[in-house]
PDB file of C-alpha atoms in Angstrom:
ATOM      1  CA  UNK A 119      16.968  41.583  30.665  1.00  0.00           C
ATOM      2  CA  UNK A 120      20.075  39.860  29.613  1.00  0.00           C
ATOM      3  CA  UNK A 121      22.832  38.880  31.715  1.00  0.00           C
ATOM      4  CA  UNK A 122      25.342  38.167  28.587  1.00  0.00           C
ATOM      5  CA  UNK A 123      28.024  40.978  27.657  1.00  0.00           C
ATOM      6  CA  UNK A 124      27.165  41.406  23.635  1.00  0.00           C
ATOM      7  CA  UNK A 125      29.858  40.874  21.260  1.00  0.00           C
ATOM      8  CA  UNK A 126      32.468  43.208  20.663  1.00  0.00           C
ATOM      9  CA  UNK A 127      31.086  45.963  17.489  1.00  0.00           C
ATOM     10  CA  UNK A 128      34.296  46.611  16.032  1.00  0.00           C
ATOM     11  CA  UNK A 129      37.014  43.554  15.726  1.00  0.00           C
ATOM     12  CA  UNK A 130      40.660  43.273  14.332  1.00  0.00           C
ATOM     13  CA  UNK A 131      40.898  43.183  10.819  1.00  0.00           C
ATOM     14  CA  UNK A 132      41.806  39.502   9.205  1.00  0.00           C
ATOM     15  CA  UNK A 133      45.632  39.489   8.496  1.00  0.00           C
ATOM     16  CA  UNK A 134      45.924  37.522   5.498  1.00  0.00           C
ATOM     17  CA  UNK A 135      42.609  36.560   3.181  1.00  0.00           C
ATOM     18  CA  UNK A 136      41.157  33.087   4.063  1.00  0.00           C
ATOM     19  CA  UNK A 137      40.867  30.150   1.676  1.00  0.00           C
ATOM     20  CA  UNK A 138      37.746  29.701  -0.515  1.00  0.00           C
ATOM     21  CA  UNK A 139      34.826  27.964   1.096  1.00  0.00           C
ATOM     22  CA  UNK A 140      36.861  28.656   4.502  1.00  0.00           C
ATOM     23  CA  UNK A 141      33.891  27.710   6.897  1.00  0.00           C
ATOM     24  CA  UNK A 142      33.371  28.892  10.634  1.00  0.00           C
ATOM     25  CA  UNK A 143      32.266  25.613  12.212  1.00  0.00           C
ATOM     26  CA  UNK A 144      30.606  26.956  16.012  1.00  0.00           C
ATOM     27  CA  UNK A 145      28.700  30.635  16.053  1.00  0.00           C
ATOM     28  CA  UNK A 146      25.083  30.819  17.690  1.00  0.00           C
ATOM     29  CA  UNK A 147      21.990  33.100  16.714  1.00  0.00           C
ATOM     30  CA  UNK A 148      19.887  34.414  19.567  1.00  0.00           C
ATOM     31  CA  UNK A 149      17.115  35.547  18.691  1.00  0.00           C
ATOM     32  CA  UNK A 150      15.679  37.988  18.101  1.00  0.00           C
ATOM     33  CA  UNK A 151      13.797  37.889  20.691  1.00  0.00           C
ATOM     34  CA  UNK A 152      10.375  39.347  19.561  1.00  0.00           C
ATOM     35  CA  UNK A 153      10.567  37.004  16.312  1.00  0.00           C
ATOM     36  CA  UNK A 154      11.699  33.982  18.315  1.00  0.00           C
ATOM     37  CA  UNK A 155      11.063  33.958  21.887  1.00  0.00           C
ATOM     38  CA  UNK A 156      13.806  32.547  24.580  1.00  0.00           C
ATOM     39  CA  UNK A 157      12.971  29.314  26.294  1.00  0.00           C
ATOM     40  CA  UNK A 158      11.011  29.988  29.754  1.00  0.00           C
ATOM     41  CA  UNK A 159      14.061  27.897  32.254  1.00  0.00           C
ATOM     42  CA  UNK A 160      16.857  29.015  29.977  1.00  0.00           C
ATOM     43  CA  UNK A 161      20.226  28.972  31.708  1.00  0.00           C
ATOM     44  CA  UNK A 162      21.411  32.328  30.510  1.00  0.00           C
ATOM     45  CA  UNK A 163      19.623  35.550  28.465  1.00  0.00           C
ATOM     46  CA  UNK A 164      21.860  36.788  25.708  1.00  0.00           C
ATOM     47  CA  UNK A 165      21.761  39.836  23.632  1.00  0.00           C
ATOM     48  CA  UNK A 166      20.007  39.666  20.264  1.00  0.00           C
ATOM     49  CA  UNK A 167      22.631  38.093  17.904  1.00  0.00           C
ATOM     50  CA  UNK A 168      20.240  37.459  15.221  1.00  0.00           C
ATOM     51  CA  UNK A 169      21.895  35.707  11.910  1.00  0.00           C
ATOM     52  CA  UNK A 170      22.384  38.931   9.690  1.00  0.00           C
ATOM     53  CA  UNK A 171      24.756  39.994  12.245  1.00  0.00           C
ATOM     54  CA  UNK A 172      26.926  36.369  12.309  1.00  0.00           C
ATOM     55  CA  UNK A 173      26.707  36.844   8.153  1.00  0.00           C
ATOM     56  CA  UNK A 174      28.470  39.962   8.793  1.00  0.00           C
ATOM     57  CA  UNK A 175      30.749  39.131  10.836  1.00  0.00           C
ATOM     58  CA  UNK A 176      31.709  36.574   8.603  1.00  0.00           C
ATOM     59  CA  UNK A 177      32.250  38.988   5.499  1.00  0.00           C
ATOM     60  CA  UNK A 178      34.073  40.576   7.071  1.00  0.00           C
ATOM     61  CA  UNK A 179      36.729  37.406   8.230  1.00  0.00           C
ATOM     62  CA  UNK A 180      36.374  35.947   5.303  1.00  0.00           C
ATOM     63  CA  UNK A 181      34.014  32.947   5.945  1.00  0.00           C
ATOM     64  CA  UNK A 182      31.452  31.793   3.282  1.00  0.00           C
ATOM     65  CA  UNK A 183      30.067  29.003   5.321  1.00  0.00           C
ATOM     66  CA  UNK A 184      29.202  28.546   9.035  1.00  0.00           C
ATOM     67  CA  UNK A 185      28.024  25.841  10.893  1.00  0.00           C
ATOM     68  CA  UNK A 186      25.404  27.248  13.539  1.00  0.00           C
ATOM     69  CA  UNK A 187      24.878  25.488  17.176  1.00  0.00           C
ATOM     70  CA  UNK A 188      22.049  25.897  18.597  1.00  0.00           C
ATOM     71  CA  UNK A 189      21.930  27.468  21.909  1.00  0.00           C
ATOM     72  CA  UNK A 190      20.646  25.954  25.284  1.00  0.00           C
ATOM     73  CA  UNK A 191      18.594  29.756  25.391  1.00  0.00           C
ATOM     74  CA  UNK A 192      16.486  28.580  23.032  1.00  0.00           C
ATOM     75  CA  UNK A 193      15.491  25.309  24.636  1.00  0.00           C
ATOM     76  CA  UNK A 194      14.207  22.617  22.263  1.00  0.00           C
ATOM     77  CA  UNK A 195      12.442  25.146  19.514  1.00  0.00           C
ATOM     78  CA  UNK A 196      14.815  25.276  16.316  1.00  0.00           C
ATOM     79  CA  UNK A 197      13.054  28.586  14.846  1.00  0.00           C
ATOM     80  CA  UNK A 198      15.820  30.707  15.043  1.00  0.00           C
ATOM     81  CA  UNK A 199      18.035  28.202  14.195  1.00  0.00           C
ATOM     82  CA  UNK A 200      16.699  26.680  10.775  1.00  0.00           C
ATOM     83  CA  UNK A 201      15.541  30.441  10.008  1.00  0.00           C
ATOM     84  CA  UNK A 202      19.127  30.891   9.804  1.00  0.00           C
ATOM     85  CA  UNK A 203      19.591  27.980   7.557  1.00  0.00           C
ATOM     86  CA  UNK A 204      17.021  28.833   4.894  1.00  0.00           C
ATOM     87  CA  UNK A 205      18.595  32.447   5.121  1.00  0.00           C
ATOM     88  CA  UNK A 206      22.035  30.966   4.570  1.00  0.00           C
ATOM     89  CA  UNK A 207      20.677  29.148   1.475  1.00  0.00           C
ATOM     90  CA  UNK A 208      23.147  26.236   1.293  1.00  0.00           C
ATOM     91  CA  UNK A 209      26.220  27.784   2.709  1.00  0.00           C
ATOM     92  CA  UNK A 210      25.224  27.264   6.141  1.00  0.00           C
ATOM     93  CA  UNK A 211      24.648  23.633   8.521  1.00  0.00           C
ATOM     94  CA  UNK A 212      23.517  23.245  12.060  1.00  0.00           C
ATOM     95  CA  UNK A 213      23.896  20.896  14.897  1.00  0.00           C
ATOM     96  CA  UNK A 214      20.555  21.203  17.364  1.00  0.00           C
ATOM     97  CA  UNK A 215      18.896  20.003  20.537  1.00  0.00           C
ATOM     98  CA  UNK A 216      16.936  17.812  20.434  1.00  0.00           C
ATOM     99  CA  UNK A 217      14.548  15.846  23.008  1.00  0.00           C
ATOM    100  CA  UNK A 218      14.907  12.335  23.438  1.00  0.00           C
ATOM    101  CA  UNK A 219      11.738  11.108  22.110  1.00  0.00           C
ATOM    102  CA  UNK A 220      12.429  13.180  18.921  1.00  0.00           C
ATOM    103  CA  UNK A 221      10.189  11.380  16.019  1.00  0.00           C
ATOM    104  CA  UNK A 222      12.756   9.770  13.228  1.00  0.00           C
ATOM    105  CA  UNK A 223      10.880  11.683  10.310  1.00  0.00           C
ATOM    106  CA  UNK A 224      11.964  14.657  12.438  1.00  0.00           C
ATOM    107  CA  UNK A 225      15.157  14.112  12.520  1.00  0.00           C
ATOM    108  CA  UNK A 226      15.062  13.198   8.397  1.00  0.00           C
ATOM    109  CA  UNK A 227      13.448  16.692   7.627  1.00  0.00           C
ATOM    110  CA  UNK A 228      16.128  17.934   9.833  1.00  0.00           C
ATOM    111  CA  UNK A 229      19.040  16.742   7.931  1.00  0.00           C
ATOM    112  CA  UNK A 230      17.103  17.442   4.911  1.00  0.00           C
ATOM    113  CA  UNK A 231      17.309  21.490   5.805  1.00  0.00           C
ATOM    114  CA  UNK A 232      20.698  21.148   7.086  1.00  0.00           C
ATOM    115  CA  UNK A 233      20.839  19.626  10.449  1.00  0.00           C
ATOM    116  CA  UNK A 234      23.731  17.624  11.003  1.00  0.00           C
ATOM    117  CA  UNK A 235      24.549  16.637  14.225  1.00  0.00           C
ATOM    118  CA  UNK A 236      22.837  16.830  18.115  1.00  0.00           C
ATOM    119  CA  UNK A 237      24.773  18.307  20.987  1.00  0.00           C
ATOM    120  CA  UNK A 238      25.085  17.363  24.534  1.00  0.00           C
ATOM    121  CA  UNK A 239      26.372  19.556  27.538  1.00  0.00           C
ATOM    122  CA  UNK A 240      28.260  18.100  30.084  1.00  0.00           C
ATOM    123  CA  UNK A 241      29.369  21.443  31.674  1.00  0.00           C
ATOM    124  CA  UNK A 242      27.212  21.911  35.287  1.00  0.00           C
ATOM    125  CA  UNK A 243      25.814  25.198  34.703  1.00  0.00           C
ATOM    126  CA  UNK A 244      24.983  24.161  31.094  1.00  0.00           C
ATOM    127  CA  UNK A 245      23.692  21.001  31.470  1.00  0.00           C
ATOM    128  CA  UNK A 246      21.135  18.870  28.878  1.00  0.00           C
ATOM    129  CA  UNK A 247      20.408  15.462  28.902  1.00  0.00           C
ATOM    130  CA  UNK A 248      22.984  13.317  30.185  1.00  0.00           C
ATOM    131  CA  UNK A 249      25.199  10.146  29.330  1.00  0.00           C
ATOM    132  CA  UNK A 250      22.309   7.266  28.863  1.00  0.00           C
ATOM    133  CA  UNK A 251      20.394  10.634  26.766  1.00  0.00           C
ATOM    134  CA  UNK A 252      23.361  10.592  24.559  1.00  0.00           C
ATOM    135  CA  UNK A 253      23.811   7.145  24.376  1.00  0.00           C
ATOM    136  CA  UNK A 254      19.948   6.552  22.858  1.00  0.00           C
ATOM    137  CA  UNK A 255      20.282   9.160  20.218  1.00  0.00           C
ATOM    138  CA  UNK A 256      23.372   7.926  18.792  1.00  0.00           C
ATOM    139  CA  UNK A 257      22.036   4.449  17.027  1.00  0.00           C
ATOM    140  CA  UNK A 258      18.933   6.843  15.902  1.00  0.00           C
ATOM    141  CA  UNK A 259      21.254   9.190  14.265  1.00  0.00           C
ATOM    142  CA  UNK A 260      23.930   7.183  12.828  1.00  0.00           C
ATOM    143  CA  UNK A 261      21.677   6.355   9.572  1.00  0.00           C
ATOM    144  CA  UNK A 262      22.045   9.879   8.841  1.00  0.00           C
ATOM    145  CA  UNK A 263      24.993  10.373   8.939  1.00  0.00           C
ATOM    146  CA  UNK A 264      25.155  13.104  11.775  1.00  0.00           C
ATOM    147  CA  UNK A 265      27.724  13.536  14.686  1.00  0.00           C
ATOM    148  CA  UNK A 266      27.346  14.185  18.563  1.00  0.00           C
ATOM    149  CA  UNK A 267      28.510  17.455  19.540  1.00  0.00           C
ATOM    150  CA  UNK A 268      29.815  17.389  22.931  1.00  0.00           C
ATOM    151  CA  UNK A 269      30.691  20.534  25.130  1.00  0.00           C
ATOM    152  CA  UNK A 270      32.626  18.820  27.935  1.00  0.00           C
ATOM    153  CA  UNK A 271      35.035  20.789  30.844  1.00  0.00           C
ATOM    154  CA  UNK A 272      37.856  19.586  32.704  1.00  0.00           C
ATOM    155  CA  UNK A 273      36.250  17.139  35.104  1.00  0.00           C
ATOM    156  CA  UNK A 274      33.900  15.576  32.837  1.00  0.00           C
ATOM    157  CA  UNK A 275      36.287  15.022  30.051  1.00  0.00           C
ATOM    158  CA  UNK A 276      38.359  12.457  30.209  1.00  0.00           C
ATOM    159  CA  UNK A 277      35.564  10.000  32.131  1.00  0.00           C
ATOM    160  CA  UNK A 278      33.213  10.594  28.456  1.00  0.00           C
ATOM    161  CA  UNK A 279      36.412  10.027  25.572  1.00  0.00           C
ATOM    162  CA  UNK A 280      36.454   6.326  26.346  1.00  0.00           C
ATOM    163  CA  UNK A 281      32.617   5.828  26.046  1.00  0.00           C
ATOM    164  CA  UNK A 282      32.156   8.267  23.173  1.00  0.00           C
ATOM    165  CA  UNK A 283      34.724   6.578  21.253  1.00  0.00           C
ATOM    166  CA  UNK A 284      33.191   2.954  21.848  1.00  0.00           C
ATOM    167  CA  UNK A 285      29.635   4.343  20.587  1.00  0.00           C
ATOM    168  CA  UNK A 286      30.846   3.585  16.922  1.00  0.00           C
ATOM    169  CA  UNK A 287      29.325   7.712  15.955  1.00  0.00           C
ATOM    170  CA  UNK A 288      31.438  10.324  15.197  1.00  0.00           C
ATOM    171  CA  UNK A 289      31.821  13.040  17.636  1.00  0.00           C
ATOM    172  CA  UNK A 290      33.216  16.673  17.947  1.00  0.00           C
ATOM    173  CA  UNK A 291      34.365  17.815  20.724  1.00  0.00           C
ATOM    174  CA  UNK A 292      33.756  21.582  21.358  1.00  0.00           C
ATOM    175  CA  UNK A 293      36.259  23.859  22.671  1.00  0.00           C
ATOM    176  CA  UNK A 294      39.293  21.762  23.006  1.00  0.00           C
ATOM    177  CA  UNK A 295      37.527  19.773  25.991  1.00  0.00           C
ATOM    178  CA  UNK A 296      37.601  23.141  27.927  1.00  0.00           C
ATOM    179  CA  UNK A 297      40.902  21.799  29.365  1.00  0.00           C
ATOM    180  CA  UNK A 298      42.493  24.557  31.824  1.00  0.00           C
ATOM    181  CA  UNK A 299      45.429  25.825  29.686  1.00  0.00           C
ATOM    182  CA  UNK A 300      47.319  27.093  33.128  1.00  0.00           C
ATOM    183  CA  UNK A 301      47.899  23.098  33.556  1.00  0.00           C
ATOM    184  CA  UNK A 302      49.715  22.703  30.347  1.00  0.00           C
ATOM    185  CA  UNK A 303      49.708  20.273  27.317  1.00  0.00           C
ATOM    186  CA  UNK A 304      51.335  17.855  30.237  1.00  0.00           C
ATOM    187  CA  UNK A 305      47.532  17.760  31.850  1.00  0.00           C
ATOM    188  CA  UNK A 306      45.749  14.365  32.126  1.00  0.00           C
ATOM    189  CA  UNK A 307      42.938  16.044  30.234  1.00  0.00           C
ATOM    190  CA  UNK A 308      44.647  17.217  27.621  1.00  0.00           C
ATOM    191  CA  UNK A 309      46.433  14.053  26.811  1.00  0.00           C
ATOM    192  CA  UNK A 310      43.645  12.173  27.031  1.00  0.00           C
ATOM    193  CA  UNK A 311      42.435  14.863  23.904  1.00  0.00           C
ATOM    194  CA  UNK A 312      45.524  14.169  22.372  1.00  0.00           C
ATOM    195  CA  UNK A 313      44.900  10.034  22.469  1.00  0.00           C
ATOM    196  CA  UNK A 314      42.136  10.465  20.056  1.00  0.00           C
ATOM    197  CA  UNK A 315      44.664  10.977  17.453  1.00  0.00           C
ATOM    198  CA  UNK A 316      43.941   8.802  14.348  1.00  0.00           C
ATOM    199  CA  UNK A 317      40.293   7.704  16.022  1.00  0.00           C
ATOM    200  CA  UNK A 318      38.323   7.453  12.809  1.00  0.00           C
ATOM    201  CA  UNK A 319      35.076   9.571  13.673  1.00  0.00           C
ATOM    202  CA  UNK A 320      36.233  11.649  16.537  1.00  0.00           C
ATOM    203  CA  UNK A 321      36.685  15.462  15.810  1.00  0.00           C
ATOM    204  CA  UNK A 322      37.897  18.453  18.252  1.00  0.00           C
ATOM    205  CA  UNK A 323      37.194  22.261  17.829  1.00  0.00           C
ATOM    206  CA  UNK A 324      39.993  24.663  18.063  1.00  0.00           C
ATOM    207  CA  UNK A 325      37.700  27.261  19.637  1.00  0.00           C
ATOM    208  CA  UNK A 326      36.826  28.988  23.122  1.00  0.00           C
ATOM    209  CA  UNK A 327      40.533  30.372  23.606  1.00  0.00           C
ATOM    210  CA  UNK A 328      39.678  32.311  26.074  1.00  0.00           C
ATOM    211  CA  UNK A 329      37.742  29.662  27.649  1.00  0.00           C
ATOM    212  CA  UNK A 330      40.348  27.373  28.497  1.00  0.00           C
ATOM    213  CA  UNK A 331      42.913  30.179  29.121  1.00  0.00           C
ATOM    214  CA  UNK A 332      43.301  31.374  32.533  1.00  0.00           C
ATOM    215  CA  UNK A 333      43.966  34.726  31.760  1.00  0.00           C
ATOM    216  CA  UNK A 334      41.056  37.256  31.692  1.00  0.00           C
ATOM    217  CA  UNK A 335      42.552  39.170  29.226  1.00  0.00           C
ATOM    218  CA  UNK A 336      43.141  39.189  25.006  1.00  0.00           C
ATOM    219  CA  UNK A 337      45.047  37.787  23.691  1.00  0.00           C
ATOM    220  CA  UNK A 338      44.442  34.561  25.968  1.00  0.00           C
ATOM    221  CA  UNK A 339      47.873  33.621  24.903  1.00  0.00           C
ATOM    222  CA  UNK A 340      48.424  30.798  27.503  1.00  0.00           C
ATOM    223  CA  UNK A 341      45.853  28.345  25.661  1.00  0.00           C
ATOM    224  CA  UNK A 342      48.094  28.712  22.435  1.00  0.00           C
ATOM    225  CA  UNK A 343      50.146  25.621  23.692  1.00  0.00           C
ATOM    226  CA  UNK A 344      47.014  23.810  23.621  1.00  0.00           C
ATOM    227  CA  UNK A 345      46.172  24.639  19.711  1.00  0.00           C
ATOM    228  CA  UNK A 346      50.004  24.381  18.476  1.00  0.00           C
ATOM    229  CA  UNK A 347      50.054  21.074  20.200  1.00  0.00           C
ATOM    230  CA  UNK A 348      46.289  19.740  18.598  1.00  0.00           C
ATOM    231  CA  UNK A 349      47.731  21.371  15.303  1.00  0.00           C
ATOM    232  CA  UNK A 350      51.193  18.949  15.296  1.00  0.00           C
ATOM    233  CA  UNK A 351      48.817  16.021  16.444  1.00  0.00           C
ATOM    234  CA  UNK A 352      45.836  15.827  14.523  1.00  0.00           C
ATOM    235  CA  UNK A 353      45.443  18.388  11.903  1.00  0.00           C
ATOM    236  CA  UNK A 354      43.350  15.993   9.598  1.00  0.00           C
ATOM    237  CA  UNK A 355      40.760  15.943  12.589  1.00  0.00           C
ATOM    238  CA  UNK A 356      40.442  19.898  13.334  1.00  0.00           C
ATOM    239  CA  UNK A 357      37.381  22.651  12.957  1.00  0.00           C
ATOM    240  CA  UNK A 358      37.809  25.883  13.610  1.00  0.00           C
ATOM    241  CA  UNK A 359      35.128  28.449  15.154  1.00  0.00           C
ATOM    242  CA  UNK A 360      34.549  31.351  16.650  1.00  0.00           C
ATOM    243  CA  UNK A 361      32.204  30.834  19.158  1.00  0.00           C
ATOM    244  CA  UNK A 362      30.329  34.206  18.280  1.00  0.00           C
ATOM    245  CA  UNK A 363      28.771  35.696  20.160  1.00  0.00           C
ATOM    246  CA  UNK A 364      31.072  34.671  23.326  1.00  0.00           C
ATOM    247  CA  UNK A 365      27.921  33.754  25.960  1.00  0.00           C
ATOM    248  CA  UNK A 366      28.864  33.550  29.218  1.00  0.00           C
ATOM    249  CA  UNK A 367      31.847  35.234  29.186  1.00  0.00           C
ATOM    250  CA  UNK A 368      33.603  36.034  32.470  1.00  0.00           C
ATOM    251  CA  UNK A 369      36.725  38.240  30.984  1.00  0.00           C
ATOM    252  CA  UNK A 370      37.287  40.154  28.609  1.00  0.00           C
ATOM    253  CA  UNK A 371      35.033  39.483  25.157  1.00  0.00           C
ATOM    254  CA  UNK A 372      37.015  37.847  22.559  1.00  0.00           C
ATOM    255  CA  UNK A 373      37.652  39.917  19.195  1.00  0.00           C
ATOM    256  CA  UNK A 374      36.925  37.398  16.547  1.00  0.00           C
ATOM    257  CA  UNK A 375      39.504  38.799  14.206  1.00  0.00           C
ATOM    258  CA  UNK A 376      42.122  38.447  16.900  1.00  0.00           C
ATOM    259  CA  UNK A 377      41.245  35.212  17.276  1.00  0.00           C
ATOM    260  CA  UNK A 378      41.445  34.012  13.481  1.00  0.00           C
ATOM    261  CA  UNK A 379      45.082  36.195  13.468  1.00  0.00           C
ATOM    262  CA  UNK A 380      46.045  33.618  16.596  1.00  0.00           C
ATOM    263  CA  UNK A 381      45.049  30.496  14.194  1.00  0.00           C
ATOM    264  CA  UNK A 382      46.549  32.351  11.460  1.00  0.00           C
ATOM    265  CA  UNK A 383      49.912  32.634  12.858  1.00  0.00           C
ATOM    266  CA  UNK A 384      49.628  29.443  14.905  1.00  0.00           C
ATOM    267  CA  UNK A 385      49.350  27.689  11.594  1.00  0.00           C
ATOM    268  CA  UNK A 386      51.230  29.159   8.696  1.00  0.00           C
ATOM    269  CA  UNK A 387      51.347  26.244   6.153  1.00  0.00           C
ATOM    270  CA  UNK A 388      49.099  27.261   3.447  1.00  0.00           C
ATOM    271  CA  UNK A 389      47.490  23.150   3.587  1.00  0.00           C
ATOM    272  CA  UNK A 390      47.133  22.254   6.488  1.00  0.00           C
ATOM    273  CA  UNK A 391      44.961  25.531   6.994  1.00  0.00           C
ATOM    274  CA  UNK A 392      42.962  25.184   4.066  1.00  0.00           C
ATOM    275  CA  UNK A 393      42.485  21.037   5.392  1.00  0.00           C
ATOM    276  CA  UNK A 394      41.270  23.056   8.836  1.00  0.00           C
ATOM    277  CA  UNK A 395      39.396  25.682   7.516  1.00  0.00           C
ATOM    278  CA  UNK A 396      37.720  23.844   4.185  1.00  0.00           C
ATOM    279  CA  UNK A 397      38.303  20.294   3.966  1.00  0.00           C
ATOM    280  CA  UNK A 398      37.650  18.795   7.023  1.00  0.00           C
ATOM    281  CA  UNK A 399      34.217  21.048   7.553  1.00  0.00           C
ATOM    282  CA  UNK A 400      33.087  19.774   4.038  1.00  0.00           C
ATOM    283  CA  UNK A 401      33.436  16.187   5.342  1.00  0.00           C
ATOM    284  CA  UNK A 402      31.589  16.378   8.661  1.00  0.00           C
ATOM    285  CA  UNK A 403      29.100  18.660   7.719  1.00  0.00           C
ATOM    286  CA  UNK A 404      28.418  17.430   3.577  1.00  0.00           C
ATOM    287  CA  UNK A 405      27.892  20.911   2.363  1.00  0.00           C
ATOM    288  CA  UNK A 406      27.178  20.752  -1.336  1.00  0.00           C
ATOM    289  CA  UNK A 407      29.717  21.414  -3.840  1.00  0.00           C
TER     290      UNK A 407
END
């Protein structure tokens, strides 16, 4: 049975209509589960969220392309996930799990269908791999082109910036660090997410609002400080995602369209959204022209 809230089946219209090629850069697919089975182990059971329901979602906000990340529910097996890929035929990119003794031609068919980076957890109840994991893959990926994807909290962060950004890779880091918005843009943390201004290679997510906030509640409007601040920073090293479907949430779920209104609002100038939204996903992730 799952022990994950699904996502919310009516959202908040868009407020204003989205650049083209405007690309959600961190939604999951789960399942479903009689097609592709969830991982015996797995550190949470979801809802179905199968890809024809993300694809929605994103008609309706406005999104033509979406970069899926491949959830810890699903373990190792990449089914769902490059099912999702072939289904998004071109529009869509993926960052997976992978083991560590993951064959090289693997990873080449991989980036072949779409993959293009690996992803680490370094939040406890989450957990895969681990630094000296992470630190193997990245030589073995770095032909390729690809990125680590790091989901970090607010202890783990600032001990990992340092060492990811002497690995010579780029990296993304997922939810703004998970930095606890109640301790301000002030915080060790999120200064130390601030430092990696102008760090060629290093990326952050404005995503997981209501993760960092310490409110249970929409809007989540305490962790706005945190995404104005990351906005008059480092726009030229911003993604934006949804995090759909919202696993693991503890408050109230998210409503997507909320969300992209917060963004919306948070950054009016017609540029630097479209260098958010558009330009900056086209780099990382190379989707074709």
């Amino acid at each position: 049975m799952p022990d994950c809230a699904p996502p919310l089946a009516t959202i908040t219209p868009p407020g204003q209509a989205l650049p083209a090629g405007a690309c959600d850069t961190h939604f999951h697919v789960f399942g479903p589960a009689h097609v592709f089975p969830y991982a015996e182990g797995r550190p949470y059971t979801p809802p179905d969220a199968p890809f024809s329901q993300a694809r929605h979602l994103h008609r309706q906000l406005g999104f033509t392309r979406g970069v899926i990340v491949h959830p810890g529910c699903h373990g190792y097996e990449l089914a769902p996930t490059l099912d999702a890929l072939e289904q998004g035929q071109g529009q869509y990119r993926a960052v997976a799990l992978l083991p560590p003794d993951v064959a090289t031609a693997r990873i080449a068919e991989l980036d072949r269908l779409g993959v293009r980076g690996v992803r680490y957890n370094f939040v406890a109840h989450l957990a895969n791999g681990g630094w000296d994991e992470l630190a193997a893959m990245a030589p073995r990926i770095a032909p390729f082109g690809w990125h680590l994807c790091v989901h970090s909290d607010q202890a783990s962060l600032p001990g990992l910036l340092p060492r990811l950004a002497a690995l010579g890779v780029p990296f993304v880091i997922d939810h703004m660090g998970r930095v606890a918005a109640g301790q301000g843009v002030a915080s060790e943390a999120f200064q130390a997410l601030l430092a990696l201004q102008g760090h060629p290679g290093a990326w952050v997510k404005i995503s997981g609002l209501d993760r960092v906030s310490s409110l249970a509640t929409r809007p989540f409007g305490d962790g706005e400080a945190l995404v104005s601040a990351l906005l008059d920073a480092m726009p030229d090293q911003l993604l934006w995602g949804t995090d759909w479907p919202h696993p693991n949430v503890a408050g109230d779920m998210p409503d997507d369209g909320e969300l992209l209104n917060t963004f919306l609002r948070l950054c009016p100038d017609d540029g630097m959204r479209r260098r958010i939204l558009v330009d900056n996903p086209h780099t990382l992730y190379r989707f074709a022209p």
